[in-house]
């Protein structure tokens, strides 16, 4: 039986073949604390990245996925495939745009397919 990740990869691949420019390669980036320096009292951090595919969902109302979220100007519903995780506050870059992730839902708790509300950074 195929996994959620396998089904999502097949679906994104089929859409990518059928509709040019609908699917974008994307990068999620975030700062990760890697070590505590007792002499400075601060954590050293490094930028971490994860790659996958992104589609901006312009047809589904965000309230269907995030009923308690009040969308603001520039907020868009995006679907993320192939990433290993996604968290609020991370940065998404895809299709020549950059967004900050505002809300995240791990679809079926599979850890490979996510809906997110993302606000474009200008």
N, CA, C and O atoms as a Tinker XYZ file with bonds, in Angstrom:
   488  protein
     1  N      0.841000   -1.168000    0.000000    73     2
     2  CA     0.000000    0.000000    0.000000    64     1     3
     3  C      0.897000    1.246000    0.000000    63     2     4     5
     4  O      1.823000    1.336000    0.807000    81     3
     5  N      0.634000    2.201000   -0.891000    73     3     6
     6  CA     1.496000    3.392000   -0.963000    64     5     7
     7  C      1.301000    4.303000    0.251000    63     6     8     9
     8  O      0.224000    4.353000    0.845000    81     7
     9  N      2.360000    5.015000    0.598000    73     7    10
    10  CA     2.318000    5.951000    1.722000    64     9    11
    11  C      1.754000    7.291000    1.255000    63    10    12    13
    12  O      1.611000    7.537000    0.057000    81    11
    13  N      1.439000    8.146000    2.217000    73    11    14
    14  CA     0.977000    9.503000    1.894000    64    13    15
    15  C      2.044000   10.222000    1.069000    63    14    16    17
    16  O      1.717000   10.908000    0.100000    81    15
    17  N      3.302000   10.075000    1.439000    73    15    18
    18  CA     4.394000   10.725000    0.713000    64    17    19
    19  C      4.447000   10.243000   -0.735000    63    18    20    21
    20  O      4.643000   11.050000   -1.644000    81    19
    21  N      4.279000    8.966000   -0.956000    73    19    22
    22  CA     4.318000    8.423000   -2.321000    64    21    23
    23  C      3.126000    8.918000   -3.147000    63    22    24    25
    24  O      3.286000    9.285000   -4.311000    81    23
    25  N      1.948000    8.929000   -2.552000    73    23    26
    26  CA     0.762000    9.412000   -3.265000    64    25    27
    27  C      0.916000   10.896000   -3.590000    63    26    28    29
    28  O      0.617000   11.320000   -4.706000    81    27
    29  N      1.377000   11.683000   -2.627000    73    27    30
    30  CA     1.576000   13.120000   -2.847000    64    29    31
    31  C      2.599000   13.365000   -3.950000    63    30    32    33
    32  O      2.403000   14.235000   -4.799000    81    31
    33  N      3.684000   12.605000   -3.940000    73    31    34
    34  CA     4.711000   12.767000   -4.973000    64    33    35
    35  C      4.152000   12.445000   -6.356000    63    34    36    37
    36  O      4.450000   13.147000   -7.322000    81    35
    37  N      3.344000   11.391000   -6.459000    73    35    38
    38  CA     2.728000   11.049000   -7.746000    64    37    39
    39  C      1.759000   12.140000   -8.192000    63    38    40    41
    40  O      1.747000   12.517000   -9.364000    81    39
    41  N      0.949000   12.648000   -7.267000    73    39    42
    42  CA    -0.028000   13.683000   -7.609000    64    41    43
    43  C      0.665000   14.972000   -8.040000    63    42    44    45
    44  O      0.280000   15.574000   -9.042000    81    43
    45  N      1.667000   15.395000   -7.305000    73    43    46
    46  CA     2.399000   16.606000   -7.674000    64    45    47
    47  C      3.102000   16.416000   -9.011000    63    46    48    49
    48  O      3.145000   17.338000   -9.825000    81    47
    49  N      3.650000   15.237000   -9.243000    73    47    50
    50  CA     4.299000   14.956000  -10.531000    64    49    51
    51  C      3.319000   15.025000  -11.690000    63    50    52    53
    52  O      3.641000   15.566000  -12.748000    81    51
    53  N      2.118000   14.478000  -11.495000    73    51    54
    54  CA     1.101000   14.509000  -12.553000    64    53    55
    55  C      0.648000   15.930000  -12.834000    63    54    56    57
    56  O      0.491000   16.314000  -13.993000    81    55
    57  N      0.438000   16.712000  -11.790000    73    55    58
    58  CA     0.032000   18.114000  -11.981000    64    57    59
    59  C      1.148000   18.882000  -12.668000    63    58    60    61
    60  O      0.888000   19.682000  -13.567000    81    59
    61  N      2.377000   18.652000  -12.259000    73    59    62
    62  CA     3.517000   19.345000  -12.850000    64    61    63
    63  C      3.624000   19.057000  -14.345000    63    62    64    65
    64  O      3.985000   19.939000  -15.124000    81    63
    65  N      3.313000   17.827000  -14.746000    73    63    66
    66  CA     3.343000   17.454000  -16.160000    64    65    67
    67  C      2.188000   18.086000  -16.928000    63    66    68    69
    68  O      2.366000   18.534000  -18.061000    81    67
    69  N      1.008000   18.126000  -16.318000    73    67    70
    70  CA    -0.194000   18.595000  -17.004000    64    69    71
    71  C     -0.340000   20.117000  -17.020000    63    70    72    73
    72  O     -0.884000   20.676000  -17.972000    81    71
    73  N      0.136000   20.783000  -15.985000    73    71    74
    74  CA    -0.058000   22.236000  -15.869000    64    73    75
    75  C      1.293000   22.901000  -15.626000    63    74    76    77
    76  O      1.775000   22.944000  -14.494000    81    75
    77  N      1.899000   23.416000  -16.685000    73    75    78
    78  CA     3.194000   24.081000  -16.509000    64    77    79
    79  C      3.083000   25.264000  -15.533000    63    78    80    81
    80  O      2.083000   25.983000  -15.531000    81    79
    81  N      4.086000   25.450000  -14.732000    73    79    82
    82  CA     4.196000   26.555000  -13.778000    64    81    83
    83  C      3.244000   26.459000  -12.587000    63    82    84    85
    84  O      3.143000   27.422000  -11.826000    81    83
    85  N      2.546000   25.348000  -12.393000    73    83    86
    86  CA     1.663000   25.210000  -11.225000    64    85    87
    87  C      2.444000   24.755000   -9.996000    63    86    88    89
    88  O      2.133000   25.147000   -8.871000    81    87
    89  N      3.449000   23.934000  -10.217000    73    87    90
    90  CA     4.257000   23.392000   -9.132000    64    89    91
    91  C      5.615000   24.083000   -9.161000    63    90    92    93
    92  O      6.232000   24.222000  -10.218000    81    91
    93  N      6.070000   24.511000   -7.991000    73    91    94
    94  CA     7.361000   25.201000   -7.891000    64    93    95
    95  C      8.292000   24.445000   -6.959000    63    94    96    97
    96  O      7.860000   23.904000   -5.941000    81    95
    97  N      9.553000   24.412000   -7.306000    73    95    98
    98  CA    10.557000   23.915000   -6.371000    64    97    99
    99  C     10.650000   24.941000   -5.249000    63    98   100   101
   100  O     10.654000   26.144000   -5.507000    81    99
   101  N     10.725000   24.474000   -4.010000    73    99   102
   102  CA    10.751000   25.402000   -2.889000    64   101   103
   103  C     11.769000   25.029000   -1.838000    63   102   104   105
   104  O     12.237000   23.893000   -1.761000    81   103
   105  N     12.099000   26.023000   -1.030000    73   103   106
   106  CA    13.036000   25.829000    0.078000    64   105   107
   107  C     12.444000   26.430000    1.336000    63   106   108   109
   108  O     12.019000   27.585000    1.342000    81   107
   109  N     12.418000   25.650000    2.392000    73   107   110
   110  CA    12.087000   26.138000    3.720000    64   109   111
   111  C     13.403000   26.392000    4.436000    63   110   112   113
   112  O     14.315000   25.568000    4.363000    81   111
   113  N     13.513000   27.517000    5.126000    73   111   114
   114  CA    14.732000   27.789000    5.883000    64   113   115
   115  C     14.368000   28.282000    7.280000    63   114   116   117
   116  O     13.330000   28.909000    7.493000    81   115
   117  N     15.247000   27.982000    8.213000    73   115   118
   118  CA    15.035000   28.356000    9.603000    64   117   119
   119  C     16.367000   28.316000   10.332000    63   118   120   121
   120  O     17.318000   27.674000    9.885000    81   119
   121  N     16.421000   29.013000   11.460000    73   119   122
   122  CA    17.612000   29.006000   12.299000    64   121   123
   123  C     17.493000   27.872000   13.314000    63   122   124   125
   124  O     16.447000   27.697000   13.938000    81   123
   125  N     18.554000   27.116000   13.472000    73   123   126
   126  CA    18.572000   26.020000   14.437000    64   125   127
   127  C     19.685000   26.280000   15.440000    63   126   128   129
   128  O     20.835000   26.515000   15.067000    81   127
   129  N     19.328000   26.234000   16.715000    73   127   130
   130  CA    20.343000   26.385000   17.764000    64   129   131
   131  C     21.153000   25.098000   17.820000    63   130   132   133
   132  O     20.610000   24.004000   17.973000    81   131
   133  N     22.456000   25.257000   17.695000    73   131   134
   134  CA    23.285000   24.055000   17.641000    64   133   135
   135  C     24.144000   23.848000   18.875000    63   134   136   137
   136  O     24.488000   22.712000   19.199000    81   135
   137  N     24.499000   24.923000   19.573000    73   135   138
   138  CA    25.358000   24.740000   20.747000    64   137   139
   139  C     25.227000   25.948000   21.671000    63   138   140   141
   140  O     25.058000   27.080000   21.217000    81   139
   141  N     25.306000   25.692000   22.948000    73   139   142
   142  CA    25.268000   26.764000   23.943000    64   141   143
   143  C     26.686000   27.120000   24.330000    63   142   144   145
   144  O     27.490000   26.242000   24.643000    81   143
   145  N     26.998000   28.411000   24.308000    73   143   146
   146  CA    28.316000   28.911000   24.698000    64   145   147
   147  C     28.185000   29.515000   26.091000    63   146   148   149
   148  O     27.633000   30.604000   26.250000    81   147
   149  N     28.688000   28.816000   27.089000    73   147   150
   150  CA    28.554000   29.266000   28.479000    64   149   151
   151  C     29.281000   30.581000   28.725000    63   150   152   153
   152  O     28.858000   31.361000   29.579000    81   151
   153  N     30.343000   30.843000   28.011000    73   151   154
   154  CA    31.100000   32.082000   28.238000    64   153   155
   155  C     30.336000   33.315000   27.735000    63   154   156   157
   156  O     30.478000   34.395000   28.308000    81   155
   157  N     29.549000   33.175000   26.701000    73   155   158
   158  CA    28.777000   34.316000   26.182000    64   157   159
   159  C     27.325000   34.272000   26.638000    63   158   160   161
   160  O     26.622000   35.280000   26.568000    81   159
   161  N     26.874000   33.116000   27.104000    73   159   162
   162  CA    25.487000   32.974000   27.523000    64   161   163
   163  C     24.518000   32.933000   26.353000    63   162   164   165
   164  O     23.328000   33.204000   26.514000    81   163
   165  N     25.024000   32.596000   25.186000    73   163   166
   166  CA    24.180000   32.589000   23.987000    64   165   167
   167  C     24.326000   31.265000   23.250000    63   166   168   169
   168  O     25.306000   30.537000   23.408000    81   167
   169  N     23.320000   30.986000   22.444000    73   167   170
   170  CA    23.361000   29.811000   21.591000    64   169   171
   171  C     23.959000   30.186000   20.240000    63   170   172   173
   172  O     23.647000   31.237000   19.682000    81   171
   173  N     24.807000   29.328000   19.731000    73   171   174
   174  CA    25.247000   29.468000   18.353000    64   173   175
   175  C     24.137000   28.882000   17.490000    63   174   176   177
   176  O     23.483000   27.917000   17.887000    81   175
   177  N     23.928000   29.447000   16.339000    73   175   178
   178  CA    22.882000   28.910000   15.477000    64   177   179
   179  C     23.408000   28.774000   14.058000    63   178   180   181
   180  O     24.405000   29.385000   13.671000    81   179
   181  N     22.712000   27.966000   13.318000    73   179   182
   182  CA    23.055000   27.764000   11.925000    64   181   183
   183  C     21.769000   27.747000   11.123000    63   182   184   185
   184  O     20.723000   27.340000   11.628000    81   183
   185  N     21.841000   28.187000    9.878000    73   183   186
   186  CA    20.654000   28.163000    9.034000    64   185   187
   187  C     20.480000   26.760000    8.465000    63   186   188   189
   188  O     21.405000   26.176000    7.901000    81   187
   189  N     19.286000   26.245000    8.627000    73   187   190
   190  CA    18.939000   24.922000    8.129000    64   189   191
   191  C     17.970000   25.100000    6.967000    63   190   192   193
   192  O     17.192000   26.054000    6.943000    81   191
   193  N     18.017000   24.187000    6.011000    73   191   194
   194  CA    17.096000   24.252000    4.878000    64   193   195
   195  C     16.540000   22.868000    4.575000    63   194   196   197
   196  O     17.133000   21.845000    4.915000    81   195
   197  N     15.399000   22.871000    3.934000    73   195   198
   198  CA    14.753000   21.656000    3.475000    64   197   199
   199  C     14.114000   21.997000    2.134000    63   198   200   201
   200  O     13.600000   23.102000    1.962000    81   199
   201  N     14.138000   21.083000    1.200000    73   199   202
   202  CA    13.584000   21.357000   -0.118000    64   201   203
   203  C     12.425000   20.423000   -0.441000    63   202   204   205
   204  O     12.335000   19.308000    0.072000    81   203
   205  N     11.561000   20.903000   -1.288000    73   203   206
   206  CA    10.408000   20.133000   -1.720000    64   205   207
   207  C      9.691000   20.893000   -2.824000    63   206   208   209
   208  O     10.282000   21.722000   -3.516000    81   207
   209  N      8.401000   20.593000   -2.977000    73   207   210
   210  CA     7.615000   21.258000   -4.013000    64   209   211
   211  C      6.449000   22.002000   -3.385000    63   210   212   213
   212  O      5.942000   21.627000   -2.327000    81   211
   213  N      6.033000   23.076000   -4.070000    73   211   214
   214  CA     5.038000   23.995000   -3.530000    64   213   215
   215  C      4.003000   24.304000   -4.599000    63   214   216   217
   216  O      4.339000   24.475000   -5.771000    81   215
   217  N      2.744000   24.375000   -4.188000    73   215   218
   218  CA     1.685000   24.893000   -5.042000    64   217   219
   219  C      0.883000   25.888000   -4.206000    63   218   220   221
   220  O      0.535000   25.617000   -3.057000    81   219
   221  N      0.595000   27.046000   -4.807000    73   219   222
   222  CA    -0.252000   28.038000   -4.152000    64   221   223
   223  C     -1.687000   27.670000   -4.496000    63   222   224   225
   224  O     -2.055000   27.599000   -5.668000    81   223
   225  N     -2.493000   27.437000   -3.468000    73   223   226
   226  CA    -3.878000   26.997000   -3.653000    64   225   227
   227  C     -4.787000   28.224000   -3.650000    63   226   228   229
   228  O     -5.097000   28.772000   -2.592000    81   227
   229  N     -5.209000   28.646000   -4.828000    73   227   230
   230  CA    -6.045000   29.843000   -4.941000    64   229   231
   231  C     -7.533000   29.521000   -4.989000    63   230   232   233
   232  O     -8.355000   30.430000   -5.101000    81   231
   233  N     -7.892000   28.246000   -4.906000    73   231   234
   234  CA    -9.312000   27.889000   -5.014000    64   233   235
   235  C     -9.943000   27.486000   -3.686000    63   234   236   237
   236  O    -11.147000   27.670000   -3.508000    81   235
   237  N     -9.183000   26.952000   -2.767000    73   235   238
   238  CA    -9.744000   26.491000   -1.491000    64   237   239
   239  C     -9.672000   27.631000   -0.472000    63   238   240   241
   240  O     -8.604000   28.213000   -0.282000    81   239
   241  N    -10.786000   27.958000    0.183000    73   239   242
   242  CA   -10.728000   28.985000    1.234000    64   241   243
   243  C     -9.852000   28.522000    2.394000    63   242   244   245
   244  O     -9.959000   27.384000    2.852000    81   243
   245  N     -8.998000   29.402000    2.854000    73   243   246
   246  CA    -8.105000   29.065000    3.968000    64   245   247
   247  C     -8.891000   28.678000    5.207000    63   246   248   249
   248  O     -8.410000   27.891000    6.023000    81   247
   249  N    -10.099000   29.220000    5.362000    73   247   250
   250  CA   -10.907000   28.895000    6.546000    64   249   251
   251  C    -11.346000   27.435000    6.553000    63   250   252   253
   252  O    -11.691000   26.910000    7.612000    81   251
   253  N    -11.342000   26.763000    5.396000    73   251   254
   254  CA   -11.654000   25.332000    5.365000    64   253   255
   255  C    -10.576000   24.523000    6.087000    63   254   256   257
   256  O    -10.869000   23.494000    6.696000    81   255
   257  N     -9.349000   24.984000    6.017000    73   255   258
   258  CA    -8.216000   24.269000    6.605000    64   257   259
   259  C     -7.894000   24.809000    8.001000    63   258   260   261
   260  O     -7.580000   24.048000    8.915000    81   259
   261  N     -7.977000   26.122000    8.149000    73   259   262
   262  CA    -7.633000   26.805000    9.400000    64   261   263
   263  C     -8.821000   27.653000    9.858000    63   262   264   265
   264  O     -8.799000   28.873000    9.693000    81   263
   265  N     -9.866000   27.028000   10.434000    73   263   266
   266  CA   -11.094000   27.763000   10.749000    64   265   267
   267  C    -10.919000   28.882000   11.774000    63   266   268   269
   268  O    -11.699000   29.834000   11.767000    81   267
   269  N     -9.930000   28.799000   12.645000    73   267   270
   270  CA    -9.733000   29.829000   13.664000    64   269   271
   271  C     -8.756000   30.917000   13.240000    63   270   272   273
   272  O     -8.525000   31.861000   13.997000    81   271
   273  N     -8.182000   30.807000   12.056000    73   271   274
   274  CA    -7.202000   31.779000   11.592000    64   273   275
   275  C     -7.904000   32.872000   10.794000    63   274   276   277
   276  O     -8.721000   32.584000    9.920000    81   275
   277  N     -7.586000   34.109000   11.098000    73   275   278
   278  CA    -8.122000   35.240000   10.342000    64   277   279
   279  C     -7.032000   35.689000    9.380000    63   278   280   281
   280  O     -6.006000   36.230000    9.790000    81   279
   281  N     -7.272000   35.455000    8.097000    73   279   282
   282  CA    -6.271000   35.768000    7.078000    64   281   283
   283  C     -6.086000   37.274000    6.961000    63   282   284   285
   284  O     -7.043000   38.048000    6.997000    81   283
   285  N     -4.843000   37.657000    6.823000    73   283   286
   286  CA    -4.502000   39.063000    6.652000    64   285   287
   287  C     -4.074000   39.337000    5.227000    63   286   288   289
   288  O     -4.045000   38.434000    4.391000    81   287
   289  N     -3.740000   40.590000    4.954000    73   287   290
   290  CA    -3.313000   40.939000    3.604000    64   289   291
   291  C     -2.021000   40.209000    3.237000    63   290   292   293
   292  O     -1.075000   40.167000    4.024000    81   291
   293  N     -1.993000   39.656000    2.079000    73   291   294
   294  CA    -0.806000   38.933000    1.617000    64   293   295
   295  C     -0.746000   37.486000    2.049000    63   294   296   297
   296  O      0.177000   36.774000    1.651000    81   295
   297  N     -1.699000   37.017000    2.854000    73   295   298
   298  CA    -1.702000   35.616000    3.263000    64   297   299
   299  C     -2.186000   34.746000    2.108000    63   298   300   301
   300  O     -3.151000   35.083000    1.423000    81   299
   301  N     -1.505000   33.630000    1.906000    73   299   302
   302  CA    -1.887000   32.690000    0.863000    64   301   303
   303  C     -1.862000   31.278000    1.428000    63   302   304   305
   304  O     -1.071000   30.959000    2.315000    81   303
   305  N     -2.737000   30.449000    0.901000    73   303   306
   306  CA    -2.761000   29.042000    1.274000    64   305   307
   307  C     -1.820000   28.306000    0.327000    63   306   308   309
   308  O     -1.965000   28.395000   -0.893000    81   307
   309  N     -0.864000   27.586000    0.884000    73   307   310
   310  CA     0.082000   26.829000    0.068000    64   309   311
   311  C      0.075000   25.372000    0.514000    63   310   312   313
   312  O     -0.158000   25.063000    1.683000    81   311
   313  N      0.332000   24.496000   -0.430000    73   311   314
   314  CA     0.492000   23.080000   -0.122000    64   313   315
   315  C      1.957000   22.741000   -0.380000    63   314   316   317
   316  O      2.522000   23.097000   -1.414000    81   315
   317  N      2.550000   22.050000    0.574000    73   315   318
   318  CA     3.972000   21.709000    0.532000    64   317   319
   319  C      4.124000   20.198000    0.473000    63   318   320   321
   320  O      3.550000   19.476000    1.288000    81   319
   321  N      4.892000   19.728000   -0.486000    73   319   322
   322  CA     5.105000   18.286000   -0.672000    64   321   323
   323  C      6.597000   17.999000   -0.670000    63   322   324   325
   324  O      7.388000   18.743000   -1.251000    81   323
   325  N      6.966000   16.921000   -0.015000    73   323   326
   326  CA     8.353000   16.478000   -0.038000    64   325   327
   327  C      9.223000   17.055000    1.062000    63   326   328   329
   328  O     10.382000   16.663000    1.197000    81   327
   329  N      8.694000   17.972000    1.845000    73   327   330
   330  CA     9.434000   18.511000    2.985000    64   329   331
   331  C      9.290000   17.540000    4.153000    63   330   332   333
   332  O      8.307000   16.804000    4.235000    81   331
   333  N     10.263000   17.538000    5.047000    73   331   334
   334  CA    10.196000   16.613000    6.174000    64   333   335
   335  C      9.452000   17.200000    7.363000    63   334   336   337
   336  O      8.978000   16.458000    8.224000    81   335
   337  N      9.344000   18.515000    7.421000    73   335   338
   338  CA     8.556000   19.197000    8.443000    64   337   339
   339  C      8.371000   20.638000    8.020000    63   338   340   341
   340  O      9.028000   21.109000    7.092000    81   339
   341  N      7.486000   21.333000    8.694000    73   339   342
   342  CA     7.231000   22.744000    8.439000    64   341   343
   343  C      6.711000   23.346000    9.735000    63   342   344   345
   344  O      5.862000   22.755000   10.401000    81   343
   345  N      7.218000   24.516000   10.091000    73   343   346
   346  CA     6.801000   25.141000   11.346000    64   345   347
   347  C      6.545000   26.632000   11.147000    63   346   348   349
   348  O      7.096000   27.274000   10.253000    81   347
   349  N      5.685000   27.150000   12.019000    73   347   350
   350  CA     5.387000   28.576000   12.000000    64   349   351
   351  C      6.666000   29.376000   12.224000    63   350   352   353
   352  O      7.516000   29.004000   13.032000    81   351
   353  N      6.784000   30.490000   11.484000    73   351   354
   354  CA     7.948000   31.356000   11.617000    64   353   355
   355  C      9.057000   31.046000   10.632000    63   354   356   357
   356  O      9.964000   31.859000   10.450000    81   355
   357  N      9.003000   29.890000    9.995000    73   355   358
   358  CA    10.016000   29.556000    9.004000    64   357   359
   359  C      9.792000   30.373000    7.738000    63   358   360   361
   360  O      8.723000   30.952000    7.541000    81   359
   361  N     10.803000   30.414000    6.889000    73   359   362
   362  CA    10.735000   31.150000    5.630000    64   361   363
   363  C     10.612000   30.162000    4.476000    63   362   364   365
   364  O     11.332000   29.165000    4.416000    81   363
   365  N      9.690000   30.451000    3.562000    73   363   366
   366  CA     9.498000   29.642000    2.362000    64   365   367
   367  C      9.867000   30.485000    1.154000    63   366   368   369
   368  O      9.414000   31.621000    1.016000    81   367
   369  N     10.690000   29.924000    0.283000    73   367   370
   370  CA    11.041000   30.576000   -0.972000    64   369   371
   371  C     10.661000   29.633000   -2.108000    63   370   372   373
   372  O     11.066000   28.471000   -2.131000    81   371
   373  N      9.870000   30.159000   -3.059000    73   371   374
   374  CA     9.437000   29.351000   -4.205000    64   373   375
   375  C      8.880000   30.278000   -5.278000    63   374   376   377
   376  O      8.260000   31.295000   -4.967000    81   375
   377  N      9.101000   29.927000   -6.526000    73   375   378
   378  CA     8.525000   30.673000   -7.628000    64   377   379
   379  C      8.877000   32.152000   -7.632000    63   378   380   381
   380  O      8.081000   32.981000   -8.072000    81   379
   381  N     10.054000   32.481000   -7.149000    73   379   382
   382  CA    10.484000   33.871000   -7.130000    64   381   383
   383  C      9.890000   34.705000   -6.000000    63   382   384   385
   384  O     10.068000   35.923000   -5.980000    81   383
   385  N      9.189000   34.075000   -5.059000    73   383   386
   386  CA     8.596000   34.779000   -3.924000    64   385   387
   387  C      9.163000   34.234000   -2.618000    63   386   388   389
   388  O      9.686000   33.122000   -2.557000    81   387
   389  N      9.043000   35.050000   -1.584000    73   387   390
   390  CA     9.440000   34.636000   -0.241000    64   389   391
   391  C      8.272000   34.900000    0.701000    63   390   392   393
   392  O      7.667000   35.971000    0.672000    81   391
   393  N      7.964000   33.915000    1.532000    73   391   394
   394  CA     6.877000   34.009000    2.507000    64   393   395
   395  C      7.387000   33.636000    3.888000    63   394   396   397
   396  O      8.387000   32.932000    4.030000    81   395
   397  N      6.677000   34.123000    4.910000    73   395   398
   398  CA     6.846000   33.640000    6.282000    64   397   399
   399  C      5.669000   32.717000    6.566000    63   398   400   401
   400  O      4.519000   33.058000    6.286000    81   399
   401  N      5.957000   31.569000    7.113000    73   399   402
   402  CA     4.912000   30.605000    7.450000    64   401   403
   403  C      4.192000   31.092000    8.707000    63   402   404   405
   404  O      4.821000   31.362000    9.731000    81   403
   405  N      2.863000   31.200000    8.615000    73   403   406
   406  CA     2.043000   31.709000    9.717000    64   405   407
   407  C      1.309000   30.597000   10.465000    63   406   408   409
   408  O      1.190000   30.654000   11.689000    81   407
   409  N      0.815000   29.586000    9.746000    73   407   410
   410  CA     0.083000   28.455000   10.326000    64   409   411
   411  C      0.455000   27.214000    9.521000    63   410   412   413
   412  O      0.759000   27.306000    8.331000    81   411
   413  N      0.429000   26.064000   10.169000    73   411   414
   414  CA     0.791000   24.816000    9.490000    64   413   415
   415  C     -0.163000   23.705000    9.905000    63   414   416   417
   416  O     -0.568000   23.609000   11.063000    81   415
   417  N     -0.510000   22.872000    8.933000    73   415   418
   418  CA    -1.252000   21.644000    9.220000    64   417   419
   419  C     -0.550000   20.493000    8.507000    63   418   420   421
   420  O     -0.390000   20.513000    7.286000    81   419
   421  N     -0.139000   19.508000    9.267000    73   419   422
   422  CA     0.481000   18.300000    8.730000    64   421   423
   423  C     -0.662000   17.386000    8.280000    63   422   424   425
   424  O     -1.376000   16.829000    9.114000    81   423
   425  N     -0.833000   17.234000    6.987000    73   423   426
   426  CA    -1.949000   16.461000    6.447000    64   425   427
   427  C     -1.779000   14.986000    6.809000    63   426   428   429
   428  O     -0.767000   14.366000    6.483000    81   427
   429  N     -2.771000   14.447000    7.478000    73   427   430
   430  CA    -2.813000   13.060000    7.945000    64   429   431
   431  C     -1.659000   12.720000    8.885000    63   430   432   433
   432  O     -1.343000   11.547000    9.083000    81   431
   433  N     -1.030000   13.747000    9.466000    73   431   434
   434  CA     0.110000   13.548000   10.375000    64   433   435
   435  C      1.186000   12.668000    9.737000    63   434   436   437
   436  O      1.847000   11.879000   10.412000    81   435
   437  N      1.343000   12.823000    8.428000    73   435   438
   438  CA     2.282000   11.978000    7.685000    64   437   439
   439  C      3.705000   12.514000    7.677000    63   438   440   441
   440  O      4.646000   11.777000    7.380000    81   439
   441  N      3.871000   13.800000    8.002000    73   439   442
   442  CA     5.211000   14.374000    8.023000    64   441   443
   443  C      5.826000   14.567000    6.657000    63   442   444   445
   444  O      7.048000   14.650000    6.533000    81   443
   445  N      4.984000   14.643000    5.614000    73   443   446
   446  CA     5.529000   14.807000    4.262000    64   445   447
   447  C      4.642000   15.657000    3.354000    63   446   448   449
   448  O      5.029000   15.970000    2.228000    81   447
   449  N      3.463000   16.029000    3.832000    73   447   450
   450  CA     2.522000   16.822000    3.046000    64   449   451
   451  C      1.852000   17.801000    4.003000    63   450   452   453
   452  O      1.267000   17.396000    5.007000    81   451
   453  N      1.941000   19.099000    3.686000    73   451   454
   454  CA     1.475000   20.122000    4.609000    64   453   455
   455  C      0.644000   21.172000    3.888000    63   454   456   457
   456  O      0.907000   21.504000    2.732000    81   455
   457  N     -0.362000   21.691000    4.583000    73   455   458
   458  CA    -1.010000   22.931000    4.197000    64   457   459
   459  C     -0.418000   24.000000    5.096000    63   458   460   461
   460  O     -0.137000   23.742000    6.267000    81   459
   461  N     -0.227000   25.195000    4.564000    73   459   462
   462  CA     0.299000   26.302000    5.372000    64   461   463
   463  C     -0.323000   27.607000    4.914000    63   462   464   465
   464  O     -0.641000   27.792000    3.739000    81   463
   465  N     -0.487000   28.498000    5.864000    73   463   466
   466  CA    -0.798000   29.882000    5.542000    64   465   467
   467  C      0.558000   30.583000    5.520000    63   466   468   469
   468  O      1.324000   30.522000    6.482000    81   467
   469  N      0.829000   31.241000    4.417000    73   467   470
   470  CA     2.113000   31.915000    4.253000    64   469   471
   471  C      1.859000   33.364000    3.843000    63   470   472   473
   472  O      1.034000   33.639000    2.972000    81   471
   473  N      2.578000   34.280000    4.481000    73   471   474
   474  CA     2.453000   35.697000    4.161000    64   473   475
   475  C      3.680000   36.130000    3.395000    63   474   476   477
   476  O      4.816000   35.939000    3.830000    81   475
   477  N      3.419000   36.725000    2.232000    73   475   478
   478  CA     4.546000   37.163000    1.379000    64   477   479
   479  C      5.349000   38.254000    2.073000    63   478   480   481
   480  O      4.799000   39.188000    2.656000    81   479
   481  N      6.664000   38.108000    1.992000    73   479   482
   482  CA     7.608000   39.096000    2.521000    64   481   483
   483  C      7.992000   39.986000    1.359000    63   482   484   485
   484  O      8.458000   39.510000    0.324000    81   483
   485  N      7.796000   41.273000    1.535000    73   483   486
   486  CA     8.133000   42.213000    0.441000    64   485   487
   487  C      9.245000   43.127000    0.829000    63   486   488
   488  O      9.652000   43.974000    0.034000    81   487
